[in-house]
Each structure stands twice: as C-alpha cells, then as structure tokens.
Coordinates of C-alpha atoms in Angstrom, one line a residue:
M1 CA 56.1 137.9 91.2
N2 CA 52.5 138.7 91.7
V3 CA 51.8 138.5 87.6
L4 CA 52.1 134.9 87.6
R5 CA 49.2 134.2 90.4
P6 CA 46.6 134.5 87.4
T7 CA 48.4 132.4 85.1
L8 CA 49.5 129.7 87.2
L9 CA 46.0 129.4 89.2
T10 CA 43.8 129.1 85.9
L11 CA 46.2 127.1 83.9
A12 CA 45.7 124.5 86.4
C13 CA 42.0 125.2 86.8
L14 CA 42.3 124.3 82.8
L15 CA 44.2 121.3 83.1
A16 CA 42.2 119.6 86.0
Q17 CA 38.8 119.5 84.3
P18 CA 38.4 115.3 84.3
A19 CA 35.5 113.2 84.2
M20 CA 34.4 111.4 87.0
A21 CA 36.8 108.9 88.4
S22 CA 34.4 105.8 87.7
D23 CA 34.1 106.8 83.9
L24 CA 37.7 107.0 83.2
P25 CA 37.9 105.4 79.8
S26 CA 41.1 103.6 78.9
L27 CA 44.2 105.8 77.4
G28 CA 43.5 105.5 73.9
D29 CA 39.8 105.3 74.1
A30 CA 37.9 106.8 71.3
S31 CA 36.2 108.7 74.2
S32 CA 39.2 111.1 74.4
A33 CA 39.0 111.9 70.6
M34 CA 37.3 114.9 70.8
V35 CA 41.2 116.8 71.2
S36 CA 43.7 114.4 69.2
P37 CA 47.3 114.2 70.7
Q38 CA 48.6 115.8 68.1
Q39 CA 46.3 119.0 68.6
E40 CA 47.1 118.8 72.1
Y41 CA 51.1 118.5 71.4
Q42 CA 50.5 121.6 68.6
L43 CA 48.3 123.8 71.2
G44 CA 51.0 123.0 74.2
R45 CA 53.8 124.3 71.8
A46 CA 51.9 127.3 70.7
W47 CA 51.2 127.9 74.3
L48 CA 54.9 127.6 75.5
S49 CA 56.0 130.2 73.2
I50 CA 53.9 133.0 73.9
V51 CA 54.7 132.1 77.8
R52 CA 58.6 131.8 76.7
G53 CA 58.5 135.5 75.3
Q54 CA 56.1 136.9 77.9
V55 CA 56.8 135.6 81.4
S56 CA 60.4 135.6 82.9
Q57 CA 62.5 132.1 83.2
L58 CA 65.5 131.3 85.3
S59 CA 68.1 130.4 82.6
D60 CA 70.8 128.9 85.0
P61 CA 72.2 125.9 83.2
Q62 CA 72.3 123.8 85.8
L63 CA 68.8 124.0 87.2
K64 CA 67.4 123.3 83.7
D65 CA 69.4 120.3 83.1
Y66 CA 68.8 118.9 86.7
V67 CA 64.9 119.8 86.2
E68 CA 64.8 118.0 82.6
S69 CA 66.6 114.9 83.9
S70 CA 64.7 114.3 87.0
V71 CA 61.5 115.1 85.1
Y72 CA 62.8 112.2 82.6
R73 CA 63.4 109.6 85.0
L74 CA 60.2 110.1 86.2
A75 CA 58.7 110.0 82.8
E76 CA 60.7 106.6 82.5
T77 CA 58.4 104.7 84.4
S78 CA 55.1 106.9 84.2
Q79 CA 52.2 106.0 82.1
V80 CA 53.1 109.1 79.9
Q81 CA 53.2 107.5 76.3
D82 CA 54.6 110.9 74.0
R83 CA 57.9 111.5 76.4
R84 CA 58.6 114.6 73.6
L85 CA 58.5 116.9 76.7
E86 CA 59.3 120.4 77.0
F87 CA 60.1 122.6 80.0
V88 CA 60.0 125.9 81.3
L89 CA 61.2 127.1 84.5
L90 CA 59.4 130.2 85.6
N91 CA 61.6 132.8 87.4
S92 CA 58.9 133.0 90.6
P93 CA 59.4 132.3 94.3
Q94 CA 56.0 131.1 94.9
I95 CA 55.4 127.4 94.8
N96 CA 54.1 125.9 91.8
A97 CA 54.5 123.2 89.1
F98 CA 52.4 122.5 86.3
A99 CA 51.5 120.2 83.2
A100 CA 49.9 122.1 80.1
P101 CA 48.8 119.9 77.2
G102 CA 51.1 118.3 74.9
G103 CA 53.8 117.5 77.3
I104 CA 54.5 121.1 78.7
I105 CA 56.2 121.0 82.3
G106 CA 56.4 124.1 84.2
V107 CA 58.4 124.7 87.4
N108 CA 58.5 127.5 89.5
G109 CA 61.8 128.2 91.2
G110 CA 60.1 128.5 94.2
L111 CA 59.3 124.5 94.5
F112 CA 62.8 124.6 95.3
L113 CA 62.3 126.7 98.1
Y114 CA 59.3 124.8 99.6
A115 CA 60.4 121.1 99.0
Q116 CA 62.6 120.4 101.0
T117 CA 63.8 117.1 100.0
E118 CA 64.0 115.4 96.8
G119 CA 61.5 113.1 97.3
E120 CA 59.0 116.2 97.9
Y121 CA 60.2 117.9 94.8
A122 CA 59.7 114.3 92.8
S123 CA 56.2 113.7 94.6
V124 CA 54.6 117.2 93.0
L125 CA 56.1 116.3 89.6
A126 CA 54.9 112.6 89.4
H127 CA 51.4 114.1 90.5
E128 CA 51.6 116.8 87.2
L129 CA 53.1 114.0 85.1
A130 CA 50.1 112.1 86.0
H131 CA 47.7 114.7 84.2
L132 CA 49.5 114.4 81.0
S133 CA 49.5 110.5 81.2
Q134 CA 45.8 110.6 81.7
R135 CA 45.0 113.4 79.1
H136 CA 43.0 115.3 81.5
F137 CA 42.6 118.0 79.5
A138 CA 41.4 116.1 76.5
R139 CA 38.9 114.3 78.8
G140 CA 37.7 117.6 80.6
L141 CA 36.7 118.6 77.2
E142 CA 34.6 115.2 76.5
A143 CA 33.2 115.8 80.0
Q144 CA 32.0 119.4 78.9
K145 CA 31.0 118.8 75.2
R146 CA 29.7 122.5 74.7
M147 CA 33.7 123.5 75.1
Q148 CA 35.4 123.0 71.9
L149 CA 39.2 123.3 71.6
P150 CA 39.4 126.5 70.1
V151 CA 37.6 128.3 73.5
M152 CA 40.3 126.8 75.4
A153 CA 42.7 128.1 73.2
A154 CA 41.2 131.0 73.5
M155 CA 41.2 131.3 77.5
L156 CA 45.2 129.6 77.3
A157 CA 45.9 132.9 75.0
G158 CA 43.7 135.2 77.9
I159 CA 45.8 133.4 80.6
V160 CA 49.2 134.8 78.9
A161 CA 47.8 138.3 78.6
A162 CA 47.2 137.9 82.6
A163 CA 50.6 136.6 83.0
A164 CA 52.5 139.1 81.2
G165 CA 50.7 142.2 83.0
A166 CA 48.2 142.9 80.2
G167 CA 45.7 143.5 83.2
D168 CA 42.1 143.8 83.0
A169 CA 42.1 142.9 79.2
G170 CA 43.7 139.5 80.0
I171 CA 41.6 138.9 82.7
A172 CA 38.5 139.5 80.8
A173 CA 39.2 137.2 78.3
I174 CA 40.1 134.9 81.0
A175 CA 36.4 135.6 82.5
S176 CA 34.6 135.3 79.4
T177 CA 35.4 132.2 78.0
Q178 CA 35.7 130.4 81.6
A179 CA 32.6 131.7 83.0
A180 CA 30.5 129.2 81.2
A181 CA 32.2 126.0 83.0
I182 CA 33.8 127.3 85.9
Q183 CA 31.2 125.4 88.0
E184 CA 32.0 122.3 86.5
Q185 CA 35.5 122.5 86.4
R186 CA 35.0 122.8 90.3
R187 CA 32.6 119.6 90.5
F188 CA 35.2 117.7 88.5
S189 CA 38.4 118.9 90.3
R190 CA 38.1 116.5 93.2
Q191 CA 38.2 113.1 91.0
N192 CA 41.2 114.6 89.0
E193 CA 43.2 115.5 92.2
Q194 CA 42.5 111.8 93.4
E195 CA 43.8 110.0 90.2
A196 CA 46.5 112.2 89.8
D197 CA 47.7 111.8 93.5
R198 CA 47.0 107.8 93.3
I199 CA 49.0 107.5 90.0
G200 CA 51.6 109.5 91.0
L201 CA 52.2 107.5 94.1
V202 CA 52.8 104.6 91.9
N203 CA 55.3 106.3 89.5
L204 CA 57.2 107.5 92.9
E205 CA 57.9 104.0 94.1
K206 CA 58.8 102.9 90.5
A207 CA 60.7 105.2 89.6
G208 CA 62.8 104.4 93.2
Y209 CA 61.5 107.4 95.6
D210 CA 59.3 107.2 98.7
P211 CA 55.8 107.2 98.1
R212 CA 55.5 108.9 101.5
S213 CA 57.1 112.0 100.6
M214 CA 54.2 113.1 98.8
P215 CA 51.8 112.9 102.4
S216 CA 54.4 114.6 103.6
M217 CA 54.8 117.4 101.5
F218 CA 51.1 117.9 101.5
E219 CA 51.2 117.7 105.4
R220 CA 53.7 120.6 105.7
L221 CA 52.1 122.6 103.5
M222 CA 48.8 122.6 105.2
R223 CA 50.2 123.6 108.5
Q224 CA 52.2 126.4 107.0
Y225 CA 48.8 128.1 105.3
R226 CA 45.9 126.4 107.5
Y227 CA 45.2 130.3 108.4
D228 CA 46.8 132.3 105.4
R229 CA 44.1 133.9 103.6
M230 CA 45.8 134.1 100.1
P231 CA 47.6 130.9 100.2
P232 CA 50.3 130.2 97.7
E233 CA 49.3 129.4 93.9
F234 CA 50.0 125.3 94.2
L235 CA 47.5 125.2 97.5
L236 CA 44.7 127.6 95.0
T237 CA 45.1 124.9 92.4
H238 CA 46.0 121.7 94.5
P239 CA 43.4 122.4 97.3
V240 CA 45.1 120.2 100.1
S241 CA 42.3 118.6 102.5
E242 CA 42.6 116.5 105.9
S243 CA 41.1 113.8 103.9
R244 CA 43.1 114.0 101.3
I245 CA 46.1 113.8 103.4
A246 CA 44.9 110.6 104.8
D247 CA 44.3 109.2 101.5
T248 CA 47.8 109.5 100.2
R249 CA 49.2 108.7 103.3
N250 CA 47.1 105.3 103.7
R251 CA 48.0 104.8 100.1
A252 CA 51.8 105.5 100.4
E253 CA 52.2 103.3 103.5
Q254 CA 51.0 100.3 101.4
F255 CA 54.3 100.6 99.6
P256 CA 57.6 99.2 100.9
A257 CA 60.1 101.1 102.7
G258 CA 63.3 102.1 101.6
G259 CA 63.2 104.6 98.6
T260 CA 64.5 107.9 98.2
E261 CA 63.7 110.2 100.1
D262 CA 66.6 112.7 99.5
S263 CA 70.2 113.7 97.5
L264 CA 72.8 115.7 98.1
R265 CA 72.7 116.9 94.3
Y266 CA 68.7 118.3 95.0
Q267 CA 70.3 120.0 97.9
L268 CA 72.6 121.8 96.3
M269 CA 70.3 122.9 93.1
R270 CA 68.3 124.3 96.3
A271 CA 70.9 126.4 97.5
R272 CA 71.5 128.1 94.1
V273 CA 67.9 128.9 94.1
Q274 CA 68.2 130.2 97.3
L275 CA 70.9 132.4 96.3
T276 CA 69.2 133.6 93.6
Y277 CA 66.2 134.9 95.7
E278 CA 68.0 136.7 98.1
E279 CA 68.2 140.4 98.2
T280 CA 72.1 139.7 98.1
P281 CA 74.6 137.2 97.7
G282 CA 76.0 139.0 101.5
I283 CA 72.4 137.8 103.1
A284 CA 72.8 134.6 101.5
A285 CA 76.5 134.4 103.1
K286 CA 75.2 134.8 106.6
R287 CA 72.3 132.5 106.2
F288 CA 74.5 129.3 104.9
R289 CA 77.1 130.6 107.6
A290 CA 74.5 129.8 110.2
Q291 CA 73.3 126.3 108.9
L292 CA 77.3 125.5 108.9
D293 CA 77.5 127.0 112.3
E294 CA 74.9 124.7 113.2
N295 CA 75.8 121.5 111.1
P296 CA 80.2 121.6 110.0
N297 CA 79.4 118.5 107.4
M298 CA 76.4 120.0 105.9
D299 CA 77.6 119.9 102.1
A300 CA 75.1 122.0 100.7
A301 CA 75.4 124.7 102.8
R302 CA 78.8 124.9 102.1
Y303 CA 78.4 125.1 98.6
G304 CA 75.9 127.3 99.1
L305 CA 78.3 129.8 100.7
A306 CA 81.0 129.4 98.3
I307 CA 78.7 130.4 95.7
A308 CA 77.5 133.5 97.5
L309 CA 81.1 134.4 98.5
I310 CA 81.7 134.1 94.6
K311 CA 78.8 136.4 93.5
G312 CA 80.0 138.5 96.1
S313 CA 83.6 138.6 94.4
Q314 CA 84.8 137.2 97.8
F315 CA 87.0 135.1 95.7
D316 CA 90.1 133.8 98.3
E317 CA 87.1 133.1 100.7
A318 CA 85.4 131.1 98.1
R319 CA 88.0 128.5 97.4
D320 CA 88.9 127.7 100.8
V321 CA 85.6 127.1 101.5
L322 CA 85.4 125.3 98.4
A323 CA 88.2 123.3 98.8
P324 CA 87.0 120.4 101.3
L325 CA 84.0 120.0 99.0
L326 CA 86.3 119.2 96.1
Q327 CA 88.9 117.4 98.1
K328 CA 85.9 114.8 99.2
A329 CA 84.4 114.5 95.8
P330 CA 86.6 115.3 92.9
N331 CA 84.9 114.5 90.0
D332 CA 81.7 116.0 91.1
I333 CA 80.1 118.3 88.4
T334 CA 78.5 120.5 90.7
Y335 CA 81.8 121.4 93.0
N336 CA 84.1 121.8 89.5
L337 CA 81.6 124.1 87.9
A338 CA 81.7 126.3 91.0
Q339 CA 85.7 126.5 90.7
I340 CA 85.3 126.9 87.0
S341 CA 83.0 129.9 87.8
L342 CA 85.4 131.3 90.9
D343 CA 88.6 131.1 88.6
S344 CA 87.1 132.6 85.5
A345 CA 85.3 135.3 88.0
A346 CA 88.8 135.9 89.5
N347 CA 90.5 135.8 85.8
H348 CA 92.8 132.8 86.6
L349 CA 91.7 131.5 83.0
P350 CA 94.0 128.9 82.3
A351 CA 92.8 126.9 85.2
S352 CA 89.6 127.0 84.6
E353 CA 90.4 125.9 81.0
Q354 CA 92.1 123.1 82.0
R355 CA 89.4 122.2 84.6
V356 CA 86.7 122.6 82.1
S357 CA 88.8 120.0 79.5
R358 CA 88.9 117.5 82.3
M359 CA 85.9 117.3 83.1
L360 CA 84.3 117.3 79.5
D361 CA 86.7 114.2 79.0
L362 CA 84.7 112.5 81.6
Y363 CA 81.1 113.8 81.0
P364 CA 81.3 115.0 77.3
N365 CA 77.7 115.4 77.1
N366 CA 76.8 117.3 80.0
Y367 CA 74.5 120.8 79.3
P368 CA 76.4 122.7 82.1
L369 CA 79.9 122.1 81.7
N370 CA 79.5 122.7 77.7
Q371 CA 77.8 125.9 78.4
A372 CA 80.5 126.4 81.1
R373 CA 83.6 125.8 77.8
I374 CA 81.4 128.3 75.7
D375 CA 81.2 130.9 78.7
L376 CA 84.9 130.3 79.0
L377 CA 85.7 130.3 75.3
L378 CA 83.8 133.9 75.0
K379 CA 85.6 135.5 77.7
Q380 CA 89.3 134.4 76.3
R381 CA 87.8 136.2 73.0
K382 CA 88.3 132.8 71.0
I383 CA 85.1 133.5 69.1
P384 CA 85.3 130.7 66.6
A385 CA 85.7 128.0 68.8
A386 CA 82.7 129.4 71.0
E387 CA 80.7 129.7 67.7
Q388 CA 81.1 125.7 67.0
A389 CA 80.8 124.9 70.6
L390 CA 77.7 126.3 70.2
N391 CA 76.7 124.6 67.3
D392 CA 77.7 121.6 68.6
L393 CA 75.1 122.3 71.5
L394 CA 72.3 123.0 68.9
K395 CA 72.4 119.6 68.0
R396 CA 71.4 118.9 71.5
R397 CA 69.0 121.6 72.6
M398 CA 67.4 122.4 69.5
K399 CA 64.4 123.7 71.5
D400 CA 66.2 126.2 73.5
P401 CA 65.8 129.7 73.4
D402 CA 68.6 130.7 75.7
V403 CA 70.8 128.8 73.2
W404 CA 69.7 130.4 70.3
Y405 CA 69.8 133.9 72.0
Q406 CA 73.9 133.0 72.6
V407 CA 74.5 131.3 69.1
A408 CA 73.0 134.8 67.5
E409 CA 75.3 136.7 69.7
V410 CA 78.1 135.0 68.7
R411 CA 78.0 134.7 64.8
G412 CA 77.2 138.5 65.3
L413 CA 80.8 138.9 67.0
S414 CA 82.2 136.4 64.5
G415 CA 80.6 138.5 61.4
N416 CA 78.4 135.6 60.3
T417 CA 75.7 138.2 59.7
I418 CA 73.5 135.5 57.5
G419 CA 73.9 133.0 60.7
L420 CA 73.0 135.8 62.8
H421 CA 69.9 136.3 61.2
Q422 CA 68.9 133.0 61.2
A423 CA 69.8 132.2 64.6
R424 CA 67.5 135.3 65.8
A425 CA 64.6 134.1 63.7
E426 CA 65.3 130.6 65.6
Y427 CA 64.9 132.6 68.9
F428 CA 62.0 135.1 67.9
A429 CA 59.7 131.7 66.8
L430 CA 60.7 130.0 69.7
V431 CA 59.4 132.8 71.9
G432 CA 56.7 133.3 70.2
D433 CA 57.4 136.5 67.9
Y434 CA 56.8 135.0 64.4
N435 CA 56.6 138.5 62.9
Q436 CA 60.4 139.6 64.2
A437 CA 61.3 135.8 63.3
I438 CA 59.8 136.0 59.3
E439 CA 61.6 139.6 59.1
Q440 CA 65.2 138.3 60.2
L441 CA 65.0 135.7 57.6
D442 CA 63.8 138.1 55.2
F443 CA 66.8 139.8 56.1
A444 CA 69.2 136.7 55.8
K445 CA 67.8 136.3 52.7
R446 CA 68.6 139.3 51.1
R447 CA 72.3 138.9 52.3
A448 CA 72.3 134.8 51.0
S449 CA 71.1 136.7 47.4
N450 CA 74.0 135.2 45.5
N451 CA 74.0 132.0 47.2
F452 CA 71.1 130.3 45.5
Q453 CA 71.0 127.1 48.0
L454 CA 71.5 128.9 51.1
A455 CA 69.0 131.4 50.0
S456 CA 66.6 128.5 49.1
R457 CA 67.2 127.0 52.8
I458 CA 66.4 130.0 54.2
D459 CA 63.2 130.2 52.3
A460 CA 62.1 127.1 53.1
R461 CA 62.3 127.8 56.7
Q462 CA 60.6 131.0 56.2
K463 CA 57.8 129.6 54.3
E464 CA 57.9 126.7 57.4
L465 CA 57.5 129.7 60.3
I466 CA 54.9 131.3 58.4
E467 CA 52.7 128.5 58.6
E468 CA 53.6 127.8 62.0
K469 CA 52.4 131.6 62.4
R470 CA 48.9 130.8 60.7
M471 CA 48.1 128.0 62.8
T472 CA 49.2 129.3 66.0
E473 CA 46.9 132.5 65.4
E474 CA 44.3 130.1 64.6
M475 CA 44.4 127.9 67.6
L476 CA 44.8 130.8 69.9
R477 CA 42.3 133.2 68.3
G478 CA 39.4 130.3 67.9

C-alpha cells in the first residue's frame, strides 16, 4: 500500500526529534515539561482516531491479540511509565512499526513477513517502546522550542491526510509545517535511534529475549536492501549503517546467552499474515506444501496449509492436515480456532459449538475464542445470545472499533434500535468521525424520549463527545 509511505516516514521523523544523548534529562525532569504526559496522551488519541478512520487495518482477532499481548509483555519490563497503550495494526505488507505520543503502538502486517523470528519482531517493538519511555516527542520539542505543540499537531493532521490519499493537499500540509525543522530533525535523529537501540536491548533481555535478535534483524535487512533505490519505510525511518549494526552487536554480546529467539506461536501468526498477503489461498497452499516437503515436522507450515485449505473451501483435506497438530497439542488455542473455523465453514455447527465451549472453559477471557463464539452464535441465528456475549466482550475491549461495529450490527438484528445508535456513535467516535457520532446520539435521544433516565445518559454522553470533538479539532487545527 503505497499510500502509507508518507504517513510512516513522516511520523517516524516526527517522533525522532531527540535532544543530544549527553543532554537527555531524567524522566520527569522539568526540561521535558513543554508537552505534559497528558497532552501527549490526548494528542496521541486524537491522531489514532483519525488514522483508524482513514487507513486500512487488519481486523484479525488472533493477530490483534498477539500484538497486544506481546507488546504488553515488553512494556512490563520497560521504562514506559504510562501503560495505557493503544494499538493499530495496519494492513500493509511493508515492514514498519512506530510509537506515537501518548502510548500509541502501530504495527504493519509486513513486520511479520520480514521479522523471521519472534526475537526479531520483539527487537523492533522494544526499540519503539524506548521512544515512548524516553519521551522523545516531548524532548524533541524542548530541543526545538520554536516548534510548539499545535504545529506538531498540524503536522500529524497532514500525515493522516497524505495516508488517506489526499495527495498534494496532505503532502503540502506536511511540508509547510515540517520545512523549518527538518534539518534539526535529521541532525538529532542518530542520537535518538542510538538511545532507543540501547534501551531496547536492555528491555529485550529483561523480557526474556535474546538481545542478539536486534543486530540480526538489522544485518539481514541491510543485506536485503543494500542496493535498493527505495528501501522499505522501516529503513527510511530507521537508517541502518555498519556502525549502528556493530554498536548493537557489541552491546548485545555483553548479555548472557540463552534468551528466547523464537516461538511456535509467533510462527503460527506469521503464517496467518503470509496467507493474508498471498494473491489466492491456492498460491499460499502451494508455498506451505513446499515448506512441508522440505521439513515435514514444520508445524507452522502445516498450520498455514490448513488455514489456506479452509479459506479455499477444501474442507476434507484441511481436516486431514490439521488433525496431527490437534493430536500433538489438543488444548492449543490457535489449532482449535482453526478447527472451529473449519467446522463452521463446513456447516458442522454442533461440533464447532462443542469445541468453543470446551476451549472457553479452559481460557474464559481469551479474546479470539470469545470472538469465535460470537461469530458462531450469529451463524446459528442466536441473536440475543450473541448480543449478550458482545456486551461482555465490550467490558474488556471498550476502545476497539471492530467490536463496536459488530455490536451495532447485532443490536440492529435484535431490534435494539436505541442501542444500535449508541453503538454506532461509539464506533464513529473511535474512528474520528465526531459529526456522525453526535448525530447517532441525536437519533438515540429521540427514540428514548419517553425514558427520562436513558435519555439523560445519552445526552450526557453526547456532551462528552462534543467536548472531545472540540478538543481534537483544536489540537489538530493548531
């Protein structure tokens, strides 16, 4: 998706605005008070809502769950103080990941394609978390006092416009706000990246990974793209040099050996992404078959073949391919979700329901399993049960627009018109369309006019969204 290139390149430039490494204040130092943590939080959420509304994302619950759990694992041992993280999984096969002010973590689907091990994947995200923990955004503003927060907010708005295909208008907005500072950004970027590398390596080791994964990732990417005129966004925003590789290699070698380099779960998620970006399920199946021919014990390739066959409606063969995996690990969530998908697609709904129930007894709070149950209930036309299950899921995923979108659909099917408008309002607010959100609550209030308490709650929520809209526009307008 070429439209993402201006977004991710410029965003990373925005975030890579550090003070000199020797001058970095300690966290909480007054010198970084130009932008408070709360301002960063608000700005990040405003930016995220617009990105969600205008840039294509991957809505696969298993991938979302993996990214969230893996980043939280890294955050637990990091220096990130505010762990109110939000995630966006972008639908692009290009390699990239980024951290935006206020705890926004962005991951391209392409990161799974390029990071061949979990350690390499984790090294990229540990690096991005270091940008957050060191508050490089705020310190960059301190280093360039002439660039105030509204200017940077306007720059974010231009980035989103370019990402959404606004073309020259978006690029012009970026250029007009960026021109005065671009040289300073470039001058300081090396120190910023070095610090993120150093802190990322420490965090990798604390989280149980082998820090050598970071230089390995850099080395392979440099070999692959050494002579390319236009390398992927990740290398444009994180320039890799021989000296940077040598520095991270030397630092990594100082840690004891024995950390995690890879995991089967990562390879299973990687297979899902590989299938997503193949032209057809048949082409994906052919590639997974070739991997199995080379290594018959490669479980990730067997899993990839199974889900490719399910997607291609070759159910009998998919069942045969999947069976050895379930025999080996009968309680594995990923394998059981594949079998649930297979049984549901083949209209073996009782078998699918039985498996969902058994797995939820083992893992009651697992997001992908709960989502699979909801999908199955909808296929069975058990609308009230699906609505209740979605309401339960909302308690844990109140900021997930995918969930709110489905809540609106199901409330419509159940005849809950007021709830439908309320759910649509929450969805539109999360994707940055406040006008639609406020209008949906107008519809809900009219329907609830005979219920004073409900109408009052809807009115209060509408006032909250009006205020959010005002603040967001103020920040992004500058």
